[in-house]
């Protein structure tokens, strides 16, 4: 758990787990204290059945939250023979771009930050500082990643939290309904002002917390049934938007002729089918883009069973149930390989490439190569110039240009001494196309004119 062992996340994020614990304790036990110590707050204290039910849900909540925070999100262990460098020709992007079928899973992707292969459905977490198997997102409220190994506990935590909040809201609704029924009675026959204030605060906090966690539960269950993570949902939306631009009819791009829409028209025509990219590039990525179906949706029951690590539905919501773990056999088993639905021509096509990302990556690679070549040229020229005009101590080690200049100066002035040589100056003017060297020789006194 990152909060206990220390991490690089900001201090405010490290306080998220204690804040969640305080919120749970406030809603769970302050409400029970109020119900037990406010006899005038109808219908009175909780019954025995209500007390046991509510506290059982709280125990399941606490344990599932503890597991969601402390279970390791998973890690990949590669053999020592795994190469530490990406082969030439691989994609430069550390997160996407599957290339060829490889040894570790069905596709070979490379993570620059981990300097290791990236198996399918894995993503690098900057907080955990490693690639996480089937990463959904890094949850700040658990200070842990929601991944292949922690998803069952995270789902159980959301389920028990929502059940506990709904039970608490039911108890609070009973009290508010009783107050409404007795609204015509004198005030001294009802609860005190402090009790009413505490009851109102509990209702507001529980209501807002329940709304937020209910939305989170719905999105989590949707990903659970469809076997998609949050990151894969973004990839699906991105791929669909790329396909919409790709198959947009060319006539729609020329419907408007106003100057304000000229840029949009040009951009739309670039994405239209059967056209060249800017500059006449026929090999642009969008010209060869094909639809790719999400391959990991294998049926709702199989999706749910694979996420929970067991096909027994009775064990899915038990707080003490286990979770799927990453196989120790590198390249095979759980966490390395995932069953596909066979809707694509071949396996290992997900995630699909992003044409914008590929195009920008190619441009930046070309710019980086140009900058490296220019830097190498400047460095070599500087080293050559410094060696050429440095003034070596012996005549035999001088360059040809330095010897000719020194001999000419000595014949004219008769004073080609070591002192005059140390006062020798040369200026070099460098341009992008040619190099011109202007040499000023010392006079009779050994001084170089300015």
Short mmCIF file of C-alpha atoms in Angstrom, two decimals:
data_model
loop_
_atom_site.label_atom_id
_atom_site.label_comp_id
_atom_site.label_asym_id
_atom_site.label_seq_id
_atom_site.Cartn_x
_atom_site.Cartn_y
_atom_site.Cartn_z
CA UNK A 1 0.00 0.00 0.00
CA UNK A 2 1.53 3.23 -1.18
CA UNK A 3 0.35 5.24 1.83
CA UNK A 4 2.04 2.92 4.32
CA UNK A 5 5.30 2.28 2.51
CA UNK A 6 5.67 5.84 1.22
CA UNK A 7 5.48 7.01 -2.34
CA UNK A 8 6.19 9.93 -4.60
CA UNK A 9 2.59 11.09 -4.87
CA UNK A 10 1.80 14.50 -3.38
CA UNK A 11 0.96 14.78 0.29
CA UNK A 12 -2.68 15.58 -0.38
CA UNK A 13 -3.11 12.35 -2.35
CA UNK A 14 -1.50 10.38 0.46
CA UNK A 15 -4.22 11.66 2.78
CA UNK A 16 -6.98 10.18 0.63
CA UNK A 17 -7.03 6.77 2.34
CA UNK A 18 -7.28 8.21 5.89
CA UNK A 19 -9.99 10.59 4.65
CA UNK A 20 -12.02 7.67 3.31
CA UNK A 21 -11.66 5.82 6.61
CA UNK A 22 -12.83 8.90 8.55
CA UNK A 23 -15.82 9.29 6.22
CA UNK A 24 -16.84 5.64 6.64
CA UNK A 25 -16.51 5.84 10.43
CA UNK A 26 -18.48 9.09 10.59
CA UNK A 27 -21.41 7.81 8.55
CA UNK A 28 -21.43 4.32 10.07
CA UNK A 29 -21.01 4.94 13.78
CA UNK A 30 -22.15 8.54 14.32
CA UNK A 31 -25.53 7.61 12.86
CA UNK A 32 -25.88 4.60 15.17
CA UNK A 33 -24.92 6.74 18.15
CA UNK A 34 -27.56 9.30 17.18
CA UNK A 35 -30.25 6.67 16.74
CA UNK A 36 -29.42 5.13 20.14
CA UNK A 37 -29.21 8.40 22.11
CA UNK A 38 -32.18 10.28 20.66
CA UNK A 39 -35.32 8.58 22.03
CA UNK A 40 -37.53 11.41 20.78
CA UNK A 41 -36.32 10.82 17.23
CA UNK A 42 -38.92 8.35 15.98
CA UNK A 43 -38.97 5.45 15.34
CA UNK A 44 -36.26 5.24 18.03
CA UNK A 45 -33.12 3.09 18.23
CA UNK A 46 -32.38 0.45 15.64
CA UNK A 47 -33.84 -2.99 16.16
CA UNK A 48 -31.60 -5.99 16.70
CA UNK A 49 -32.09 -7.19 13.14
CA UNK A 50 -31.31 -3.75 11.73
CA UNK A 51 -28.22 -3.44 13.88
CA UNK A 52 -26.83 -6.84 12.87
CA UNK A 53 -27.59 -6.26 9.18
CA UNK A 54 -26.01 -2.81 9.10
CA UNK A 55 -22.86 -3.83 10.97
CA UNK A 56 -22.43 -6.96 8.86
CA UNK A 57 -22.43 -4.79 5.75
CA UNK A 58 -19.90 -2.51 7.46
CA UNK A 59 -17.58 -5.44 8.22
CA UNK A 60 -17.70 -6.55 4.59
CA UNK A 61 -17.06 -2.96 3.52
CA UNK A 62 -14.02 -2.55 5.77
CA UNK A 63 -12.46 -5.84 4.69
CA UNK A 64 -13.05 -5.30 0.97
CA UNK A 65 -11.59 -1.79 1.25
CA UNK A 66 -8.56 -3.18 3.05
CA UNK A 67 -8.03 -5.73 0.26
CA UNK A 68 -8.53 -3.11 -2.46
CA UNK A 69 -5.78 -1.00 -0.85
CA UNK A 70 -3.27 -3.69 0.02
CA UNK A 71 -3.46 -6.35 -2.71
CA UNK A 72 -0.61 -5.94 -5.17
CA UNK A 73 -1.94 -4.83 -8.58
CA UNK A 74 0.38 -7.33 -10.27
CA UNK A 75 3.75 -7.25 -11.93
CA UNK A 76 5.44 -8.94 -14.85
CA UNK A 77 8.62 -10.90 -14.22
CA UNK A 78 10.73 -11.42 -17.33
CA UNK A 79 13.64 -13.83 -17.69
CA UNK A 80 17.14 -12.40 -17.39
CA UNK A 81 17.69 -13.11 -21.08
CA UNK A 82 15.03 -10.56 -22.09
CA UNK A 83 16.63 -7.85 -24.25
CA UNK A 84 16.80 -4.44 -22.67
CA UNK A 85 16.64 -2.47 -25.89
CA UNK A 86 13.93 -2.18 -28.45
CA UNK A 87 14.81 -3.55 -31.82
CA UNK A 88 15.32 -1.15 -34.65
CA UNK A 89 12.15 -0.52 -36.55
CA UNK A 90 9.81 -0.84 -33.60
CA UNK A 91 7.39 1.94 -32.82
CA UNK A 92 8.81 4.73 -30.72
CA UNK A 93 5.65 5.28 -28.70
CA UNK A 94 5.87 3.64 -25.25
CA UNK A 95 2.15 3.10 -24.78
CA UNK A 96 0.65 2.01 -28.06
CA UNK A 97 1.44 0.66 -31.48
CA UNK A 98 1.46 -3.12 -31.50
CA UNK A 99 3.92 -4.48 -33.97
CA UNK A 100 4.57 -8.14 -34.62
CA UNK A 101 3.63 -11.31 -32.89
CA UNK A 102 6.07 -11.85 -30.09
CA UNK A 103 7.16 -14.04 -27.26
CA UNK A 104 5.35 -12.27 -24.41
CA UNK A 105 1.70 -12.48 -25.36
CA UNK A 106 0.20 -12.28 -28.83
CA UNK A 107 1.73 -8.90 -29.64
CA UNK A 108 5.05 -7.28 -28.99
CA UNK A 109 4.90 -3.79 -27.51
CA UNK A 110 7.70 -2.04 -25.77
CA UNK A 111 7.60 0.15 -22.67
CA UNK A 112 10.42 2.70 -22.67
CA UNK A 113 9.91 3.54 -19.02
CA UNK A 114 10.21 -0.08 -17.86
CA UNK A 115 12.71 -0.97 -20.62
CA UNK A 116 10.84 -4.24 -21.06
CA UNK A 117 8.18 -5.80 -23.32
CA UNK A 118 4.59 -4.80 -22.65
CA UNK A 119 2.09 -7.70 -22.76
CA UNK A 120 -1.45 -7.24 -24.11
CA UNK A 121 -3.84 -5.03 -22.10
CA UNK A 122 -0.99 -3.81 -19.89
CA UNK A 123 -0.32 -0.12 -19.32
CA UNK A 124 2.37 1.78 -17.48
CA UNK A 125 1.29 3.48 -14.24
CA UNK A 126 3.38 6.54 -13.43
CA UNK A 127 2.44 6.28 -9.74
CA UNK A 128 3.25 2.58 -9.33
CA UNK A 129 6.23 3.00 -11.72
CA UNK A 130 5.66 -0.22 -13.61
CA UNK A 131 3.41 -1.83 -16.19
CA UNK A 132 0.16 -3.04 -14.60
CA UNK A 133 -1.71 -6.11 -15.98
CA UNK A 134 -5.11 -5.15 -17.40
CA UNK A 135 -4.91 -1.71 -15.85
CA UNK A 136 -8.23 0.13 -15.47
CA UNK A 137 -7.06 3.27 -13.63
CA UNK A 138 -5.09 4.33 -10.58
CA UNK A 139 -7.62 5.06 -7.86
CA UNK A 140 -6.50 7.81 -5.44
CA UNK A 141 -9.10 6.74 -2.85
CA UNK A 142 -7.47 3.32 -2.49
CA UNK A 143 -3.96 4.54 -3.35
CA UNK A 144 -3.71 1.52 -5.61
CA UNK A 145 -4.27 0.52 -9.22
CA UNK A 146 -7.52 -1.13 -10.29
CA UNK A 147 -6.12 -3.98 -12.33
CA UNK A 148 -6.40 -7.68 -13.05
CA UNK A 149 -5.65 -8.63 -9.43
CA UNK A 150 -7.42 -5.82 -7.57
CA UNK A 151 -10.59 -5.46 -9.65
CA UNK A 152 -12.62 -8.12 -7.72
CA UNK A 153 -11.89 -6.41 -4.39
CA UNK A 154 -12.60 -2.97 -5.83
CA UNK A 155 -15.95 -4.15 -7.20
CA UNK A 156 -16.89 -5.75 -3.87
CA UNK A 157 -15.92 -2.58 -2.05
CA UNK A 158 -18.24 -0.53 -4.29
CA UNK A 159 -21.07 -3.04 -3.86
CA UNK A 160 -20.85 -3.15 -0.05
CA UNK A 161 -20.38 0.60 0.18
CA UNK A 162 -23.49 1.29 -1.86
CA UNK A 163 -25.51 -1.29 0.08
CA UNK A 164 -24.41 0.24 3.38
CA UNK A 165 -25.23 3.76 2.18
CA UNK A 166 -28.66 2.72 0.90
CA UNK A 167 -29.38 1.05 4.25
CA UNK A 168 -28.29 4.18 6.11
CA UNK A 169 -30.37 6.40 3.84
CA UNK A 170 -33.38 4.17 4.55
CA UNK A 171 -32.87 4.65 8.30
CA UNK A 172 -32.53 8.39 7.83
CA UNK A 173 -35.63 8.53 5.64
CA UNK A 174 -37.62 6.80 8.41
CA UNK A 175 -36.59 9.55 10.86
CA UNK A 176 -37.37 12.40 8.47
CA UNK A 177 -40.75 10.87 7.58
CA UNK A 178 -41.62 10.58 11.29
CA UNK A 179 -40.68 14.24 11.77
CA UNK A 180 -42.95 15.22 8.90
CA UNK A 181 -45.83 13.23 10.37
CA UNK A 182 -45.42 14.98 13.73
CA UNK A 183 -44.84 18.47 12.34
CA UNK A 184 -47.97 19.84 14.06
CA UNK A 185 -46.88 18.79 17.55
CA UNK A 186 -45.09 21.20 19.91
CA UNK A 187 -41.34 21.44 19.37
CA UNK A 188 -40.45 20.36 22.94
CA UNK A 189 -41.98 16.95 22.23
CA UNK A 190 -39.51 16.24 19.44
CA UNK A 191 -35.73 15.99 19.15
CA UNK A 192 -33.38 18.82 20.11
CA UNK A 193 -31.89 21.29 17.68
CA UNK A 194 -28.44 19.67 17.82
CA UNK A 195 -29.96 16.27 17.02
CA UNK A 196 -31.82 17.71 14.04
CA UNK A 197 -28.65 19.41 12.82
CA UNK A 198 -26.64 16.18 13.07
CA UNK A 199 -29.42 14.25 11.33
CA UNK A 200 -29.41 16.78 8.47
CA UNK A 201 -25.62 16.64 8.10
CA UNK A 202 -25.68 12.84 8.01
CA UNK A 203 -28.39 12.89 5.33
CA UNK A 204 -26.51 15.39 3.14
CA UNK A 205 -23.15 13.62 3.39
CA UNK A 206 -24.64 10.17 2.88
CA UNK A 207 -26.71 11.38 -0.09
CA UNK A 208 -23.80 13.02 -1.93
CA UNK A 209 -21.49 10.08 -1.22
CA UNK A 210 -24.12 7.60 -2.40
CA UNK A 211 -24.69 9.53 -5.63
CA UNK A 212 -20.97 9.61 -6.49
CA UNK A 213 -20.38 5.95 -5.60
CA UNK A 214 -23.53 4.83 -7.40
CA UNK A 215 -22.27 6.40 -10.63
CA UNK A 216 -18.90 4.74 -10.08
CA UNK A 217 -20.59 1.39 -9.45
CA UNK A 218 -22.62 1.64 -12.67
CA UNK A 219 -19.55 2.41 -14.79
CA UNK A 220 -17.56 -0.36 -13.09
CA UNK A 221 -20.31 -2.94 -13.64
CA UNK A 222 -20.57 -1.86 -17.28
CA UNK A 223 -16.85 -2.47 -17.77
CA UNK A 224 -17.17 -5.75 -15.89
CA UNK A 225 -19.97 -7.06 -18.13
CA UNK A 226 -18.36 -5.86 -21.38
CA UNK A 227 -14.82 -6.87 -20.30
CA UNK A 228 -13.42 -3.40 -20.96
CA UNK A 229 -11.25 -1.21 -18.79
CA UNK A 230 -11.44 2.56 -18.57
CA UNK A 231 -8.37 2.91 -20.79
CA UNK A 232 -9.78 0.48 -23.36
CA UNK A 233 -13.03 2.46 -23.37
CA UNK A 234 -11.04 5.54 -24.38
CA UNK A 235 -9.32 3.48 -27.08
CA UNK A 236 -12.67 2.31 -28.44
CA UNK A 237 -14.00 5.88 -28.59
CA UNK A 238 -10.82 7.09 -30.28
CA UNK A 239 -10.96 4.33 -32.89
CA UNK A 240 -14.61 5.05 -33.64
CA UNK A 241 -13.92 8.77 -34.11
CA UNK A 242 -10.99 7.96 -36.41
CA UNK A 243 -13.21 5.69 -38.51
CA UNK A 244 -15.87 8.41 -38.74
CA UNK A 245 -13.30 10.84 -40.12
CA UNK A 246 -11.86 8.20 -42.41
CA UNK A 247 -15.14 7.24 -44.06
CA UNK A 248 -16.58 10.76 -44.18
CA UNK A 249 -17.86 11.46 -47.72
CA UNK A 250 -15.75 13.88 -49.70
CA UNK A 251 -18.84 15.92 -50.67
CA UNK A 252 -19.44 16.90 -47.06
CA UNK A 253 -16.06 18.58 -46.92
CA UNK A 254 -16.81 20.82 -49.92
CA UNK A 255 -20.33 21.84 -48.93
CA UNK A 256 -19.12 25.09 -47.39
CA UNK A 257 -17.00 27.60 -49.26
CA UNK A 258 -16.64 30.37 -46.70
CA UNK A 259 -13.11 31.50 -45.75
CA UNK A 260 -13.72 30.65 -42.11
CA UNK A 261 -14.33 27.00 -42.99
CA UNK A 262 -11.41 26.60 -45.39
CA UNK A 263 -9.22 25.02 -42.74
CA UNK A 264 -11.96 22.61 -41.67
CA UNK A 265 -12.61 21.67 -45.30
CA UNK A 266 -8.97 20.93 -45.90
CA UNK A 267 -8.73 18.89 -42.75
CA UNK A 268 -11.87 16.92 -43.62
CA UNK A 269 -10.65 16.25 -47.16
CA UNK A 270 -7.39 14.93 -45.72
CA UNK A 271 -9.38 12.31 -43.84
CA UNK A 272 -11.69 11.51 -46.75
CA UNK A 273 -11.22 8.15 -48.39
CA UNK A 274 -9.41 7.69 -51.71
CA UNK A 275 -7.34 10.85 -51.26
CA UNK A 276 -3.73 11.61 -50.69
CA UNK A 277 -2.38 13.04 -47.49
CA UNK A 278 -0.85 16.55 -47.52
CA UNK A 279 2.25 16.45 -49.70
CA UNK A 280 0.95 13.56 -51.81
CA UNK A 281 1.88 10.81 -49.36
CA UNK A 282 0.08 7.69 -50.57
CA UNK A 283 1.41 5.65 -47.63
CA UNK A 284 -0.22 7.82 -44.96
CA UNK A 285 -1.64 5.71 -42.10
CA UNK A 286 -5.24 6.87 -42.63
CA UNK A 287 -5.24 5.55 -46.18
CA UNK A 288 -4.75 1.98 -44.94
CA UNK A 289 -6.91 2.23 -41.81
CA UNK A 290 -9.28 -0.69 -41.29
CA UNK A 291 -12.02 -1.17 -38.67
CA UNK A 292 -10.96 -3.31 -35.71
CA UNK A 293 -13.51 -4.90 -33.41
CA UNK A 294 -12.83 -5.01 -29.69
CA UNK A 295 -11.56 -8.60 -29.34
CA UNK A 296 -11.92 -9.26 -25.60
CA UNK A 297 -15.73 -9.22 -25.33
CA UNK A 298 -16.36 -12.97 -25.25
CA UNK A 299 -19.87 -13.00 -23.75
CA UNK A 300 -21.21 -11.40 -20.59
CA UNK A 301 -20.93 -14.48 -18.35
CA UNK A 302 -17.45 -15.38 -19.61
CA UNK A 303 -16.42 -11.74 -19.18
CA UNK A 304 -17.63 -11.65 -15.58
CA UNK A 305 -16.08 -15.01 -14.72
CA UNK A 306 -12.70 -14.01 -16.20
CA UNK A 307 -12.66 -10.74 -14.25
CA UNK A 308 -13.52 -12.38 -10.90
CA UNK A 309 -11.16 -15.32 -11.38
CA UNK A 310 -13.85 -18.00 -10.99
CA UNK A 311 -16.94 -19.22 -12.83
CA UNK A 312 -18.86 -19.77 -9.56
CA UNK A 313 -21.22 -16.80 -9.11
CA UNK A 314 -21.57 -17.58 -5.39
CA UNK A 315 -17.95 -16.57 -4.86
CA UNK A 316 -18.06 -13.32 -6.80
CA UNK A 317 -19.31 -11.16 -3.94
CA UNK A 318 -17.88 -12.97 -0.94
CA UNK A 319 -15.45 -10.58 0.76
CA UNK A 320 -13.01 -13.39 1.54
CA UNK A 321 -12.91 -14.71 -2.05
CA UNK A 322 -9.69 -14.53 -4.00
CA UNK A 323 -8.65 -12.88 -7.23
CA UNK A 324 -6.93 -13.87 -10.49
CA UNK A 325 -3.15 -13.65 -10.38
CA UNK A 326 -0.53 -13.09 -13.03
CA UNK A 327 1.09 -16.31 -14.19
CA UNK A 328 4.75 -16.82 -13.29
CA UNK A 329 5.34 -18.50 -16.64
CA UNK A 330 6.49 -15.54 -18.74
CA UNK A 331 4.48 -15.21 -21.90
CA UNK A 332 1.82 -17.79 -21.03
CA UNK A 333 -1.19 -18.01 -18.78
CA UNK A 334 -3.27 -15.47 -16.90
CA UNK A 335 -2.20 -11.89 -17.39
CA UNK A 336 -0.10 -12.68 -20.46
CA UNK A 337 -2.75 -14.04 -22.81
CA UNK A 338 -6.44 -13.20 -23.12
CA UNK A 339 -9.15 -15.06 -24.98
CA UNK A 340 -10.42 -13.25 -28.08
CA UNK A 341 -13.79 -13.45 -29.79
CA UNK A 342 -12.42 -14.07 -33.30
CA UNK A 343 -14.27 -11.17 -34.95
CA UNK A 344 -11.06 -9.82 -36.49
CA UNK A 345 -9.01 -11.39 -39.27
CA UNK A 346 -6.27 -12.32 -36.83
CA UNK A 347 -5.50 -12.01 -33.15
CA UNK A 348 -3.37 -9.35 -31.54
CA UNK A 349 -4.77 -6.32 -33.38
CA UNK A 350 -5.77 -4.37 -30.28
CA UNK A 351 -5.16 -1.54 -29.61
CA UNK A 352 -5.57 -0.19 -33.16
CA UNK A 353 -3.08 2.46 -34.31
CA UNK A 354 -3.93 6.12 -34.09
CA UNK A 355 -3.19 7.84 -37.45
CA UNK A 356 -2.64 11.22 -35.83
CA UNK A 357 -0.23 9.72 -33.36
CA UNK A 358 1.66 7.83 -36.04
CA UNK A 359 1.91 10.89 -38.26
CA UNK A 360 3.10 13.13 -35.44
CA UNK A 361 5.56 10.50 -34.23
CA UNK A 362 7.05 10.22 -37.73
CA UNK A 363 7.43 14.00 -37.98
CA UNK A 364 9.09 14.22 -34.60
CA UNK A 365 11.42 11.34 -35.44
CA UNK A 366 12.50 13.15 -38.61
CA UNK A 367 13.05 16.37 -36.69
CA UNK A 368 15.02 14.55 -34.03
CA UNK A 369 17.25 12.94 -36.67
CA UNK A 370 17.83 16.31 -38.34
CA UNK A 371 18.73 17.87 -35.00
CA UNK A 372 21.13 15.03 -34.20
CA UNK A 373 22.84 15.38 -37.57
CA UNK A 374 23.19 19.16 -37.15
CA UNK A 375 24.56 18.74 -33.65
CA UNK A 376 27.08 16.13 -34.82
CA UNK A 377 28.19 18.43 -37.67
CA UNK A 378 28.72 21.37 -35.33
CA UNK A 379 30.64 19.22 -32.85
CA UNK A 380 32.91 17.74 -35.53
CA UNK A 381 33.58 21.17 -37.05
CA UNK A 382 34.40 22.68 -33.67
CA UNK A 383 36.81 19.86 -32.88
CA UNK A 384 38.48 20.15 -36.29
CA UNK A 385 38.89 23.91 -35.99
CA UNK A 386 40.29 23.76 -32.47
CA UNK A 387 42.81 21.11 -33.45
CA UNK A 388 43.75 23.01 -36.61
CA UNK A 389 44.53 26.34 -34.91
CA UNK A 390 45.52 25.26 -31.46
CA UNK A 391 49.24 25.80 -32.06
CA UNK A 392 51.06 22.53 -31.37
CA UNK A 393 54.33 22.58 -29.49
CA UNK A 394 56.38 20.86 -32.16
CA UNK A 395 56.60 21.59 -35.83
CA UNK A 396 56.02 18.00 -36.81
CA UNK A 397 52.60 17.91 -35.15
CA UNK A 398 51.28 21.06 -36.74
CA UNK A 399 48.64 20.90 -39.41
CA UNK A 400 49.43 21.80 -42.99
CA UNK A 401 47.54 25.10 -42.84
CA UNK A 402 49.23 26.14 -39.60
CA UNK A 403 52.73 25.30 -40.97
CA UNK A 404 52.15 27.26 -44.19
CA UNK A 405 50.86 30.33 -42.34
CA UNK A 406 53.76 30.24 -39.86
CA UNK A 407 56.42 29.84 -42.56
CA UNK A 408 55.00 32.73 -44.59
CA UNK A 409 54.94 34.98 -41.54
CA UNK A 410 58.50 33.98 -40.64
CA UNK A 411 59.85 34.70 -44.10
CA UNK A 412 58.26 38.14 -44.16
CA UNK A 413 59.00 39.24 -40.63
CA UNK A 414 61.75 36.92 -39.57
CA UNK A 415 60.18 36.42 -36.24
CA UNK A 416 58.28 33.14 -36.27
CA UNK A 417 58.99 32.48 -32.61
CA UNK A 418 56.94 30.57 -30.10
CA UNK A 419 55.85 33.83 -28.49
CA UNK A 420 54.37 35.15 -31.72
CA UNK A 421 52.71 31.78 -32.31
CA UNK A 422 50.94 31.90 -28.95
CA UNK A 423 49.62 35.34 -29.89
CA UNK A 424 48.37 33.98 -33.19
CA UNK A 425 44.64 34.42 -33.69
CA UNK A 426 42.18 32.98 -36.19
CA UNK A 427 38.55 33.61 -36.69
CA UNK A 428 36.22 31.12 -38.34
CA UNK A 429 33.02 32.10 -40.00
CA UNK A 430 30.57 29.19 -40.43
CA UNK A 431 27.49 29.24 -42.55
CA UNK A 432 24.94 26.52 -43.32
CA UNK A 433 26.26 25.96 -46.86
CA UNK A 434 30.02 26.64 -46.80
CA UNK A 435 32.79 27.33 -44.37
CA UNK A 436 35.09 30.38 -44.78
CA UNK A 437 38.25 30.78 -42.65
CA UNK A 438 39.88 34.21 -42.34
CA UNK A 439 43.41 34.22 -40.85
CA UNK A 440 45.13 37.31 -39.43
CA UNK A 441 48.93 36.92 -39.14
CA UNK A 442 51.02 38.71 -36.48
CA UNK A 443 53.03 41.79 -37.33
CA UNK A 444 56.75 42.43 -36.66
CA UNK A 445 56.13 42.95 -32.97
CA UNK A 446 54.26 39.66 -32.72
CA UNK A 447 50.85 41.30 -32.30
CA UNK A 448 47.77 40.32 -34.24
CA UNK A 449 45.91 43.25 -35.77
CA UNK A 450 42.19 43.56 -34.83
#
